[in-house]
Amino acid sequence: MRTPEELSELFRQRGRKVTPQRQCIFRVLEGNVTHPSAEVVYEAARAEMPTISLKTVYQTLNDLAELGEIQALDLGTGMARFDPNVDGAHHHLVCHECGKVRDLYADLDGLTIGQSDAQGYDVRSAEVVFRGRCEDCRTAEGAGAGASAGSGRRASFRAATTATE
Amino acid sequence: MRTPEELSELFRQRGRKVTPQRQCIFRVLEGNVTHPSAEVVYEAARAEMPTISLKTVYQTLNDLAELGEIQALDLGTGMARFDPNVDGAHHHLVCHECGKVRDLYADLDGLTIGQSDAQGYDVRSAEVVFRGRCEDCRTAEGAGAGASAGSGRRASFRAATTATE
DNA sequence: TGTCAATTAACAATCGTTGGCAATAGAGTG
DNA sequence: CACTCTATTGCCAACGATTGTTAATTGACA
């Protein structure tokens, strides 16, 4: 996602008006690595601007997604998550317990399929979602029995991590 | 997913009763590669058993998912899709236009991450969802302009296909 | 045969999200 | 500055998928 200033310019170019509400949402999203839901963006925005409405938040998030400045993610957590990081080459680690999401910068050059394998699909994107329990959930609750240990998992591509909530 | 007979046996073992409704749903799912939604299962079941209720369908699908006999998928199509194929090693091609899903049997040995990359997550599963427009949607509507052609995509793993709806 | 789970119908309720509406505010343009 | 037209707000209704409730009935299994 671009900077709030650049976004303002972009909105103007597209005939959209640059309102304080929208600027507020731009700021909330700037550098946000928590993959927030609309509700979370709403709360954060209200901290600065108590009268902002949930409607406007949804509206603006959709506008941004339309412009390709953020990505709406369906990670199976029950609600849309919005990711200002549109750098493409990253995927997601999702905790099935608390819903926490972490970015996974992975060397997934291999993650494309040839036309012959695409079964006629015009493939535009490939998303990988890794699911498991995050460290917090593991240490917090499951103090006793530890069945897993992730025995045979192989590391087959390089990955670099990035924060999140 | 096992055969209806085996499922019946399994249900009895678990103290669940084997009702005609459940058996009907077992049959609907047997060999079903269409990744049906609950509603679709409901319709198919009603063909055989007109009085079956949607509630029972949801109940039974959840039971089967609990037992690991089917997998509930969230493919971003707005509703849960149920996959009797639990063979693990396959992923999905989703048409963002009509929602059609195709199995993609892919050689994705590479699709595991090492403990060091898992950021403390106890990773249990990795799903890959490829999104695009299916052949039907492409030929049907987009007769004229064809911008794409999927220029630079590389084929980097073998994939075998499987039917779907 | 008897018990207890399962089913049914009909309906309310949930949750995330979108829509309508009327009134007001305010951004952009001239 | 003034005008216009979009945006915002508040409030509430509605959506679609799913789950819950209730009470009455059915039927599987021991």
mmCIF file of C-alpha atoms (C1' of nucleotides) in Angstrom:
data_model
loop_
_atom_site.group_PDB
_atom_site.id
_atom_site.type_symbol
_atom_site.label_atom_id
_atom_site.label_comp_id
_atom_site.label_asym_id
_atom_site.label_seq_id
_atom_site.Cartn_x
_atom_site.Cartn_y
_atom_site.Cartn_z
ATOM 1 C CA MET A 1 0.000 0.000 0.000
ATOM 2 C CA ARG A 2 1.228 3.485 -0.737
ATOM 3 C CA THR A 3 1.635 6.258 1.765
ATOM 4 C CA PRO A 4 -1.409 8.204 2.932
ATOM 5 C CA GLU A 5 -0.231 11.137 0.846
ATOM 6 C CA GLU A 6 0.034 9.071 -2.289
ATOM 7 C CA LEU A 7 -3.315 7.492 -1.603
ATOM 8 C CA SER A 8 -4.883 10.918 -1.257
ATOM 9 C CA GLU A 9 -3.511 11.876 -4.621
ATOM 10 C CA LEU A 10 -4.742 8.639 -6.127
ATOM 11 C CA PHE A 11 -8.217 9.161 -4.731
ATOM 12 C CA ARG A 12 -8.385 12.638 -6.171
ATOM 13 C CA GLN A 13 -7.305 11.379 -9.558
ATOM 14 C CA ARG A 14 -10.069 8.840 -9.491
ATOM 15 C CA GLY A 15 -12.673 11.458 -8.666
ATOM 16 C CA ARG A 16 -12.999 10.270 -5.088
ATOM 17 C CA LYS A 17 -12.826 12.909 -2.423
ATOM 18 C CA VAL A 18 -10.175 12.942 0.240
ATOM 19 C CA THR A 19 -12.039 13.208 3.497
ATOM 20 C CA PRO A 20 -10.550 13.204 6.994
ATOM 21 C CA GLN A 21 -12.223 9.849 7.604
ATOM 22 C CA ARG A 22 -10.461 8.299 4.666
ATOM 23 C CA GLN A 23 -7.170 9.829 5.656
ATOM 24 C CA CYS A 24 -7.639 8.457 9.123
ATOM 25 C CA ILE A 25 -8.148 4.968 7.721
ATOM 26 C CA PHE A 26 -5.101 5.402 5.505
ATOM 27 C CA ARG A 27 -3.072 6.123 8.600
ATOM 28 C CA VAL A 28 -4.484 3.153 10.464
ATOM 29 C CA LEU A 29 -3.450 0.873 7.635
ATOM 30 C CA GLU A 30 -0.054 2.377 6.997
ATOM 31 C CA GLY A 31 2.565 -0.142 7.966
ATOM 32 C CA ASN A 32 -0.070 -2.266 9.651
ATOM 33 C CA VAL A 33 1.055 -5.883 9.697
ATOM 34 C CA THR A 34 -1.779 -7.220 11.838
ATOM 35 C CA HIS A 35 -4.128 -8.148 8.998
ATOM 36 C CA PRO A 36 -6.947 -6.300 10.721
ATOM 37 C CA SER A 37 -10.615 -6.995 10.219
ATOM 38 C CA ALA A 38 -13.001 -4.191 9.364
ATOM 39 C CA GLU A 39 -14.066 -4.092 12.989
ATOM 40 C CA VAL A 40 -10.500 -3.683 14.171
ATOM 41 C CA VAL A 41 -9.857 -0.906 11.682
ATOM 42 C CA TYR A 42 -13.051 0.674 12.924
ATOM 43 C CA GLU A 43 -11.902 0.602 16.533
ATOM 44 C CA ALA A 44 -8.509 2.015 15.659
ATOM 45 C CA ALA A 45 -10.061 4.766 13.601
ATOM 46 C CA ARG A 46 -12.491 5.651 16.359
ATOM 47 C CA ALA A 47 -9.597 6.261 18.686
ATOM 48 C CA GLU A 48 -8.669 9.233 16.521
ATOM 49 C CA MET A 49 -12.099 10.093 15.252
ATOM 50 C CA PRO A 50 -14.856 8.977 17.594
ATOM 51 C CA THR A 51 -17.727 9.757 15.254
ATOM 52 C CA ILE A 52 -16.526 7.736 12.294
ATOM 53 C CA SER A 53 -19.041 5.136 11.221
ATOM 54 C CA LEU A 54 -18.527 1.480 10.525
ATOM 55 C CA LYS A 55 -20.188 2.041 7.199
ATOM 56 C CA THR A 56 -17.495 4.456 6.119
ATOM 57 C CA VAL A 57 -14.810 2.019 7.184
ATOM 58 C CA TYR A 58 -16.270 -0.739 5.063
ATOM 59 C CA GLN A 59 -16.719 1.668 2.208
ATOM 60 C CA THR A 60 -13.156 2.880 2.312
ATOM 61 C CA LEU A 61 -11.684 -0.581 2.726
ATOM 62 C CA ASN A 62 -13.603 -1.684 -0.325
ATOM 63 C CA ASP A 63 -12.424 1.349 -2.236
ATOM 64 C CA LEU A 64 -8.837 0.569 -1.351
ATOM 65 C CA ALA A 65 -9.258 -3.054 -2.310
ATOM 66 C CA GLU A 66 -10.781 -2.008 -5.627
ATOM 67 C CA LEU A 67 -7.775 0.168 -6.308
ATOM 68 C CA GLY A 68 -5.510 -2.720 -5.430
ATOM 69 C CA GLU A 69 -3.935 -0.839 -2.555
ATOM 70 C CA ILE A 70 -4.921 -3.431 0.007
ATOM 71 C CA GLN A 71 -5.945 -7.033 -0.306
ATOM 72 C CA ALA A 72 -9.071 -8.514 1.189
ATOM 73 C CA LEU A 73 -8.212 -11.923 2.574
ATOM 74 C CA ASP A 74 -10.517 -14.769 3.470
ATOM 75 C CA LEU A 75 -8.405 -16.819 5.821
ATOM 76 C CA GLY A 76 -11.244 -18.841 7.233
ATOM 77 C CA THR A 77 -11.427 -16.810 10.428
ATOM 78 C CA GLY A 78 -15.027 -15.818 9.832
ATOM 79 C CA MET A 79 -14.446 -12.304 8.624
ATOM 80 C CA ALA A 80 -12.481 -10.518 5.952
ATOM 81 C CA ARG A 81 -8.954 -9.513 6.857
ATOM 82 C CA PHE A 82 -7.290 -6.614 5.117
ATOM 83 C CA ASP A 83 -3.663 -6.652 4.177
ATOM 84 C CA PRO A 84 -1.913 -3.424 3.183
ATOM 85 C CA ASN A 85 0.977 -5.546 2.034
ATOM 86 C CA VAL A 86 0.373 -6.261 -1.616
ATOM 87 C CA ASP A 87 3.922 -7.179 -2.454
ATOM 88 C CA GLY A 88 2.625 -10.423 -3.778
ATOM 89 C CA ALA A 89 5.355 -12.781 -2.795
ATOM 90 C CA HIS A 90 4.166 -13.540 0.680
ATOM 91 C CA HIS A 91 1.768 -16.010 2.212
ATOM 92 C CA HIS A 92 0.126 -16.560 5.562
ATOM 93 C CA LEU A 93 0.387 -18.518 8.757
ATOM 94 C CA VAL A 94 -2.966 -18.662 10.539
ATOM 95 C CA CYS A 95 -3.583 -19.794 14.097
ATOM 96 C CA HIS A 96 -6.791 -21.781 14.134
ATOM 97 C CA GLU A 97 -7.221 -20.981 17.790
ATOM 98 C CA CYS A 98 -6.849 -17.232 18.171
ATOM 99 C CA GLY A 99 -6.945 -16.234 14.528
ATOM 100 C CA LYS A 100 -3.569 -14.555 14.660
ATOM 101 C CA VAL A 101 -1.935 -14.177 11.266
ATOM 102 C CA ARG A 102 1.711 -13.926 10.390
ATOM 103 C CA ASP A 103 3.237 -13.109 7.080
ATOM 104 C CA LEU A 104 5.472 -15.693 5.571
ATOM 105 C CA TYR A 105 7.904 -14.469 3.007
ATOM 106 C CA ALA A 106 8.608 -17.557 1.096
ATOM 107 C CA ASP A 107 10.616 -18.486 -1.905
ATOM 108 C CA LEU A 108 7.707 -19.989 -3.761
ATOM 109 C CA ASP A 109 8.816 -19.602 -7.330
ATOM 110 C CA GLY A 110 7.563 -23.112 -7.686
ATOM 111 C CA LEU A 111 4.075 -22.027 -6.878
ATOM 112 C CA THR A 112 2.800 -21.515 -10.345
ATOM 113 C CA ILE A 113 1.243 -24.020 -12.643
ATOM 114 C CA GLY A 114 1.706 -24.445 -16.318
ATOM 115 C CA GLN A 115 -1.087 -23.886 -18.751
ATOM 116 C CA SER A 116 -1.332 -27.591 -19.319
ATOM 117 C CA ASP A 117 -2.025 -28.182 -15.644
ATOM 118 C CA ALA A 118 -4.371 -25.264 -15.192
ATOM 119 C CA GLN A 119 -7.281 -27.233 -16.646
ATOM 120 C CA GLY A 120 -8.376 -24.289 -18.718
ATOM 121 C CA TYR A 121 -8.284 -21.889 -15.812
ATOM 122 C CA ASP A 122 -6.766 -18.488 -16.362
ATOM 123 C CA VAL A 123 -4.870 -18.643 -13.099
ATOM 124 C CA ARG A 124 -4.329 -15.230 -11.569
ATOM 125 C CA SER A 125 -3.142 -15.980 -8.077
ATOM 126 C CA ALA A 126 -1.930 -18.709 -5.805
ATOM 127 C CA GLU A 127 -2.324 -18.388 -2.071
ATOM 128 C CA VAL A 128 -0.845 -20.663 0.492
ATOM 129 C CA VAL A 129 -2.334 -20.780 3.949
ATOM 130 C CA PHE A 130 -0.465 -22.659 6.630
ATOM 131 C CA ARG A 131 -2.618 -23.491 9.618
ATOM 132 C CA GLY A 132 -1.628 -24.419 13.108
ATOM 133 C CA ARG A 133 -1.497 -23.174 16.652
ATOM 134 C CA CYS A 134 0.672 -20.187 17.382
ATOM 135 C CA GLU A 135 3.252 -20.147 20.109
ATOM 136 C CA ASP A 136 1.092 -18.075 22.442
ATOM 137 C CA CYS A 137 -1.805 -20.486 22.245
ATOM 138 C CA ARG A 138 0.467 -23.474 22.700
ATOM 139 C CA THR A 139 2.278 -22.230 25.771
ATOM 140 C CA ALA A 140 -0.770 -20.555 27.268
ATOM 141 C CA GLU A 141 -3.193 -23.425 27.364
ATOM 142 C CA GLY A 142 -1.495 -26.672 26.470
ATOM 143 C CA ALA A 143 0.938 -26.766 29.360
ATOM 144 C CA GLY A 144 0.612 -30.514 29.910
ATOM 145 C CA ALA A 145 0.393 -33.053 27.086
ATOM 146 C CA GLY A 146 2.452 -32.287 24.013
ATOM 147 C CA ALA A 147 1.585 -34.801 21.340
ATOM 148 C CA SER A 148 2.949 -33.091 18.271
ATOM 149 C CA ALA A 149 6.598 -32.021 17.943
ATOM 150 C CA GLY A 150 6.078 -31.867 14.177
ATOM 151 C CA SER A 151 8.161 -34.893 13.454
ATOM 152 C CA GLY A 152 8.692 -35.378 9.780
ATOM 153 C CA ARG A 153 8.142 -31.929 8.363
ATOM 154 C CA ARG A 154 10.721 -30.931 5.830
ATOM 155 C CA ALA A 155 11.894 -27.467 5.059
ATOM 156 C CA SER A 156 11.882 -27.156 1.335
ATOM 157 C CA PHE A 157 11.932 -23.483 0.621
ATOM 158 C CA ARG A 158 13.458 -20.496 2.232
ATOM 159 C CA ALA A 159 11.206 -18.325 4.275
ATOM 160 C CA ALA A 160 11.602 -15.010 5.992
ATOM 161 C CA THR A 161 9.182 -13.879 8.633
ATOM 162 C CA THR A 162 7.272 -10.713 9.417
ATOM 163 C CA ALA A 163 5.374 -9.560 12.455
ATOM 164 C CA THR A 164 1.607 -9.672 12.954
ATOM 165 C CA GLU A 165 -1.157 -10.096 15.524
ATOM 166 C CA MET B 1 -14.094 -40.809 2.713
ATOM 167 C CA ARG B 2 -15.005 -44.427 3.317
ATOM 168 C CA THR B 3 -17.877 -46.277 1.754
ATOM 169 C CA PRO B 4 -21.398 -45.765 3.101
ATOM 170 C CA GLU B 5 -21.222 -49.218 4.662
ATOM 171 C CA GLU B 6 -18.000 -48.459 6.466
ATOM 172 C CA LEU B 7 -19.344 -45.115 7.580
ATOM 173 C CA SER B 8 -22.417 -46.799 8.994
ATOM 174 C CA GLU B 9 -20.221 -49.121 10.977
ATOM 175 C CA LEU B 10 -18.119 -46.208 12.163
ATOM 176 C CA PHE B 11 -21.164 -44.272 13.282
ATOM 177 C CA ARG B 12 -22.434 -47.231 15.263
ATOM 178 C CA GLN B 13 -19.080 -47.647 16.941
ATOM 179 C CA ARG B 14 -19.180 -44.028 17.988
ATOM 180 C CA GLY B 15 -22.639 -44.398 19.483
ATOM 181 C CA ARG B 16 -24.272 -42.474 16.685
ATOM 182 C CA LYS B 17 -27.301 -44.028 15.105
ATOM 183 C CA VAL B 18 -27.429 -44.988 11.474
ATOM 184 C CA THR B 19 -30.542 -43.374 10.124
ATOM 185 C CA PRO B 20 -31.805 -43.457 6.559
ATOM 186 C CA GLN B 21 -31.133 -39.719 6.327
ATOM 187 C CA ARG B 22 -27.499 -40.180 7.203
ATOM 188 C CA GLN B 23 -27.146 -43.079 4.820
ATOM 189 C CA CYS B 24 -28.672 -40.961 2.116
ATOM 190 C CA ILE B 25 -26.096 -38.253 2.725
ATOM 191 C CA PHE B 26 -23.342 -40.848 2.707
ATOM 192 C CA ARG B 27 -24.462 -41.910 -0.735
ATOM 193 C CA VAL B 28 -24.634 -38.338 -1.985
ATOM 194 C CA LEU B 29 -21.062 -37.773 -0.931
ATOM 195 C CA GLU B 30 -19.673 -41.081 -2.136
ATOM 196 C CA GLY B 31 -17.316 -40.405 -5.009
ATOM 197 C CA ASN B 32 -18.560 -36.844 -5.204
ATOM 198 C CA VAL B 33 -15.868 -34.644 -6.723
ATOM 199 C CA THR B 34 -17.953 -31.484 -6.976
ATOM 200 C CA HIS B 35 -17.025 -30.005 -3.595
ATOM 201 C CA PRO B 36 -20.694 -29.449 -2.828
ATOM 202 C CA SER B 37 -22.020 -26.885 -0.408
ATOM 203 C CA ALA B 38 -24.457 -27.891 2.302
ATOM 204 C CA GLU B 39 -27.264 -26.552 0.172
ATOM 205 C CA VAL B 40 -26.215 -28.674 -2.785
ATOM 206 C CA VAL B 41 -25.983 -31.774 -0.630
ATOM 207 C CA TYR B 42 -29.418 -30.893 0.673
ATOM 208 C CA GLU B 43 -30.871 -30.696 -2.817
ATOM 209 C CA ALA B 44 -29.291 -33.968 -3.853
ATOM 210 C CA ALA B 45 -30.533 -35.682 -0.729
ATOM 211 C CA ARG B 46 -34.035 -34.358 -1.227
ATOM 212 C CA ALA B 47 -34.160 -36.004 -4.621
ATOM 213 C CA GLU B 48 -34.072 -39.335 -2.833
ATOM 214 C CA MET B 49 -35.736 -38.307 0.387
ATOM 215 C CA PRO B 50 -38.015 -35.301 -0.038
ATOM 216 C CA THR B 51 -38.673 -34.764 3.643
ATOM 217 C CA ILE B 52 -35.085 -34.533 4.779
ATOM 218 C CA SER B 53 -34.331 -31.266 6.510
ATOM 219 C CA LEU B 54 -31.503 -28.866 5.911
ATOM 220 C CA LYS B 55 -30.747 -29.051 9.588
ATOM 221 C CA THR B 56 -30.038 -32.748 9.398
ATOM 222 C CA VAL B 57 -27.763 -32.189 6.436
ATOM 223 C CA TYR B 58 -25.712 -29.634 8.328
ATOM 224 C CA GLN B 59 -25.654 -31.897 11.346
ATOM 225 C CA THR B 60 -24.452 -34.900 9.414
ATOM 226 C CA LEU B 61 -21.863 -32.966 7.450
ATOM 227 C CA ASN B 62 -20.469 -31.663 10.709
ATOM 228 C CA ASP B 63 -20.445 -35.147 12.147
ATOM 229 C CA LEU B 64 -18.523 -36.424 9.152
ATOM 230 C CA ALA B 65 -16.081 -33.555 9.336
ATOM 231 C CA GLU B 66 -15.551 -34.243 13.032
ATOM 232 C CA LEU B 67 -14.736 -37.834 12.252
ATOM 233 C CA GLY B 68 -12.323 -36.698 9.584
ATOM 234 C CA GLU B 69 -14.263 -38.437 6.837
ATOM 235 C CA ILE B 70 -14.835 -35.269 4.883
ATOM 236 C CA GLN B 71 -13.125 -31.926 4.914
ATOM 237 C CA ALA B 72 -14.897 -28.622 5.298
ATOM 238 C CA LEU B 73 -13.268 -26.138 2.955
ATOM 239 C CA ASP B 74 -13.430 -22.382 3.028
ATOM 240 C CA LEU B 75 -12.478 -21.450 -0.500
ATOM 241 C CA GLY B 76 -13.723 -17.907 -0.309
ATOM 242 C CA THR B 77 -16.922 -18.659 -2.206
ATOM 243 C CA GLY B 78 -19.122 -17.493 0.618
ATOM 244 C CA MET B 79 -20.136 -20.877 1.950
ATOM 245 C CA ALA B 80 -18.477 -24.010 3.221
ATOM 246 C CA ARG B 81 -17.641 -26.623 0.629
ATOM 247 C CA PHE B 82 -17.346 -30.249 1.629
ATOM 248 C CA ASP B 83 -14.753 -32.534 0.171
ATOM 249 C CA PRO B 84 -15.044 -36.297 0.627
ATOM 250 C CA ASN B 85 -11.534 -36.566 -0.694
ATOM 251 C CA VAL B 86 -9.271 -36.465 2.327
ATOM 252 C CA ASP B 87 -6.249 -37.967 0.636
ATOM 253 C CA GLY B 88 -4.307 -34.942 1.691
ATOM 254 C CA ALA B 89 -2.030 -34.441 -1.225
ATOM 255 C CA HIS B 90 -4.340 -32.386 -3.368
ATOM 256 C CA HIS B 91 -5.156 -28.724 -3.638
ATOM 257 C CA HIS B 92 -7.759 -26.601 -5.355
ATOM 258 C CA LEU B 93 -8.393 -24.490 -8.399
ATOM 259 C CA VAL B 94 -11.237 -22.055 -7.799
ATOM 260 C CA CYS B 95 -13.061 -20.002 -10.407
ATOM 261 C CA HIS B 96 -13.708 -16.585 -8.948
ATOM 262 C CA GLU B 97 -16.601 -16.128 -11.318
ATOM 263 C CA CYS B 98 -18.783 -19.207 -11.019
ATOM 264 C CA GLY B 99 -17.230 -20.770 -7.956
ATOM 265 C CA LYS B 100 -16.390 -23.992 -9.714
ATOM 266 C CA VAL B 101 -13.683 -26.002 -7.982
ATOM 267 C CA ARG B 102 -11.285 -28.502 -9.433
ATOM 268 C CA ASP B 103 -8.925 -30.770 -7.629
ATOM 269 C CA LEU B 104 -5.300 -30.353 -8.379
ATOM 270 C CA TYR B 105 -3.129 -33.304 -7.607
ATOM 271 C CA ALA B 106 0.201 -31.686 -7.258
ATOM 272 C CA ASP B 107 3.657 -32.758 -6.366
ATOM 273 C CA LEU B 108 4.051 -30.315 -3.530
ATOM 274 C CA ASP B 109 6.660 -32.007 -1.421
ATOM 275 C CA GLY B 110 8.088 -28.565 -1.121
ATOM 276 C CA LEU B 111 5.032 -27.311 0.619
ATOM 277 C CA THR B 112 6.105 -27.788 4.190
ATOM 278 C CA ILE B 113 8.020 -25.396 6.317
ATOM 279 C CA GLY B 114 10.762 -26.099 8.750
ATOM 280 C CA GLN B 115 10.372 -25.449 12.428
ATOM 281 C CA SER B 116 12.662 -22.490 12.120
ATOM 282 C CA ASP B 117 10.376 -20.849 9.610
ATOM 283 C CA ALA B 118 7.156 -21.729 11.372
ATOM 284 C CA GLN B 119 7.543 -18.825 13.796
ATOM 285 C CA GLY B 120 6.475 -20.951 16.704
ATOM 286 C CA TYR B 121 3.403 -22.250 14.950
ATOM 287 C CA ASP B 122 2.622 -25.935 15.227
ATOM 288 C CA VAL B 123 1.788 -26.184 11.557
ATOM 289 C CA ARG B 124 -0.795 -28.832 10.811
ATOM 290 C CA SER B 125 -1.794 -28.163 7.249
ATOM 291 C CA ALA B 126 -0.902 -26.228 4.167
ATOM 292 C CA GLU B 127 -3.522 -25.421 1.597
ATOM 293 C CA VAL B 128 -2.906 -23.938 -1.775
ATOM 294 C CA VAL B 129 -5.730 -22.214 -3.573
ATOM 295 C CA PHE B 130 -5.212 -21.217 -7.170
ATOM 296 C CA ARG B 131 -7.716 -18.654 -8.369
ATOM 297 C CA GLY B 132 -8.714 -17.709 -11.855
ATOM 298 C CA ARG B 133 -11.493 -17.971 -14.381
ATOM 299 C CA CYS B 134 -12.444 -21.388 -15.586
ATOM 300 C CA GLU B 135 -12.653 -22.288 -19.222
ATOM 301 C CA ASP B 136 -16.453 -22.160 -19.263
ATOM 302 C CA CYS B 137 -16.549 -18.632 -17.904
ATOM 303 C CA ARG B 138 -13.818 -17.493 -20.266
ATOM 304 C CA THR B 139 -15.370 -18.833 -23.437
ATOM 305 C CA ALA B 140 -18.916 -18.019 -22.403
ATOM 306 C CA GLU B 141 -18.638 -14.344 -21.642
ATOM 307 C CA GLY B 142 -15.282 -12.962 -22.646
ATOM 308 C CA ALA B 143 -15.551 -13.576 -26.367
ATOM 309 C CA GLY B 144 -13.877 -10.296 -27.338
ATOM 310 C CA ALA B 145 -10.914 -8.760 -25.553
ATOM 311 C CA GLY B 146 -8.316 -11.157 -24.218
ATOM 312 C CA ALA B 147 -5.709 -9.264 -22.274
ATOM 313 C CA SER B 148 -4.120 -12.053 -20.308
ATOM 314 C CA ALA B 149 -2.546 -15.134 -21.935
ATOM 315 C CA GLY B 150 -0.710 -15.777 -18.663
ATOM 316 C CA SER B 151 2.607 -14.642 -19.977
ATOM 317 C CA GLY B 152 5.405 -15.506 -17.635
ATOM 318 C CA ARG B 153 3.976 -18.264 -15.486
ATOM 319 C CA ARG B 154 6.342 -21.143 -15.005
ATOM 320 C CA ALA B 155 5.410 -24.741 -14.465
ATOM 321 C CA SER B 156 7.435 -25.894 -11.541
ATOM 322 C CA PHE B 157 5.755 -28.969 -10.223
ATOM 323 C CA ARG B 158 3.899 -31.823 -11.767
ATOM 324 C CA ALA B 159 0.169 -31.794 -11.468
ATOM 325 C CA ALA B 160 -2.540 -34.240 -12.329
ATOM 326 C CA THR B 161 -6.115 -33.179 -12.666
ATOM 327 C CA THR B 162 -9.448 -34.415 -11.382
ATOM 328 C CA ALA B 163 -13.023 -33.598 -12.260
ATOM 329 C CA THR B 164 -15.303 -31.177 -10.423
ATOM 330 C CA GLU B 165 -18.286 -28.842 -10.857
ATOM 331 C "C1'" DT C 1 -40.507 -53.686 23.647
ATOM 332 C "C1'" DG C 2 -38.558 -49.716 25.527
ATOM 333 C "C1'" DT C 3 -35.416 -46.052 25.642
ATOM 334 C "C1'" DC C 4 -33.144 -42.486 23.964
ATOM 335 C "C1'" DA C 5 -31.121 -40.379 20.022
ATOM 336 C "C1'" DA C 6 -32.541 -38.412 15.714
ATOM 337 C "C1'" DT C 7 -35.584 -35.975 12.836
ATOM 338 C "C1'" DT C 8 -38.852 -32.635 11.652
ATOM 339 C "C1'" DA C 9 -41.148 -28.102 11.152
ATOM 340 C "C1'" DA C 10 -41.201 -23.627 11.930
ATOM 341 C "C1'" DC C 11 -38.949 -20.018 13.517
ATOM 342 C "C1'" DA C 12 -35.703 -16.925 15.873
ATOM 343 C "C1'" DA C 13 -30.973 -15.583 16.305
ATOM 344 C "C1'" DT C 14 -26.328 -15.148 15.192
ATOM 345 C "C1'" DC C 15 -22.470 -12.753 12.657
ATOM 346 C "C1'" DG C 16 -20.283 -10.179 9.025
ATOM 347 C "C1'" DT C 17 -21.590 -7.303 5.648
ATOM 348 C "C1'" DT C 18 -24.370 -4.455 2.612
ATOM 349 C "C1'" DG C 19 -28.242 -1.654 1.583
ATOM 350 C "C1'" DG C 20 -31.738 2.211 2.134
ATOM 351 C "C1'" DC C 21 -32.939 6.684 3.677
ATOM 352 C "C1'" DA C 22 -32.930 11.472 5.052
ATOM 353 C "C1'" DA C 23 -30.246 14.955 6.937
ATOM 354 C "C1'" DT C 24 -25.953 17.183 7.288
ATOM 355 C "C1'" DA C 25 -21.203 18.155 6.293
ATOM 356 C "C1'" DG C 26 -17.623 19.315 3.620
ATOM 357 C "C1'" DA C 27 -14.201 18.609 -0.512
ATOM 358 C "C1'" DG C 28 -13.292 20.147 -4.915
ATOM 359 C "C1'" DT C 29 -14.146 23.323 -8.669
ATOM 360 C "C1'" DG C 30 -15.169 27.515 -10.795
ATOM 361 C "C1'" DC D 1 -16.542 32.742 -1.965
ATOM 362 C "C1'" DA D 2 -20.254 29.990 -3.560
ATOM 363 C "C1'" DC D 3 -21.955 26.017 -5.612
ATOM 364 C "C1'" DT D 4 -22.388 21.377 -6.442
ATOM 365 C "C1'" DC D 5 -22.056 16.903 -5.630
ATOM 366 C "C1'" DT D 6 -19.930 13.363 -3.040
ATOM 367 C "C1'" DA D 7 -19.288 11.617 1.596
ATOM 368 C "C1'" DT D 8 -20.687 10.847 6.091
ATOM 369 C "C1'" DT D 9 -23.731 9.833 9.701
ATOM 370 C "C1'" DG D 10 -27.415 7.485 12.271
ATOM 371 C "C1'" DC D 11 -30.511 4.287 12.345
ATOM 372 C "C1'" DC D 12 -32.360 0.463 10.971
ATOM 373 C "C1'" DA D 13 -33.549 -3.271 7.789
ATOM 374 C "C1'" DA D 14 -31.888 -7.112 5.160
ATOM 375 C "C1'" DC D 15 -28.934 -10.393 3.456
ATOM 376 C "C1'" DG D 16 -27.016 -15.360 3.361
ATOM 377 C "C1'" DA D 17 -24.914 -19.108 5.764
ATOM 378 C "C1'" DT D 18 -25.255 -21.343 9.784
ATOM 379 C "C1'" DT D 19 -26.768 -22.586 14.447
ATOM 380 C "C1'" DG D 20 -30.031 -22.711 18.079
ATOM 381 C "C1'" DT D 21 -34.881 -23.525 20.098
ATOM 382 C "C1'" DT D 22 -38.924 -25.881 20.929
ATOM 383 C "C1'" DA D 23 -42.115 -29.526 20.886
ATOM 384 C "C1'" DA D 24 -43.796 -33.356 18.725
ATOM 385 C "C1'" DT D 25 -42.851 -37.537 16.301
ATOM 386 C "C1'" DT D 26 -40.121 -41.182 14.535
ATOM 387 C "C1'" DG D 27 -37.327 -44.955 14.581
ATOM 388 C "C1'" DA D 28 -32.577 -47.403 15.593
ATOM 389 C "C1'" DC D 29 -30.673 -50.452 18.550
ATOM 390 C "C1'" DA D 30 -30.161 -53.152 22.764
#
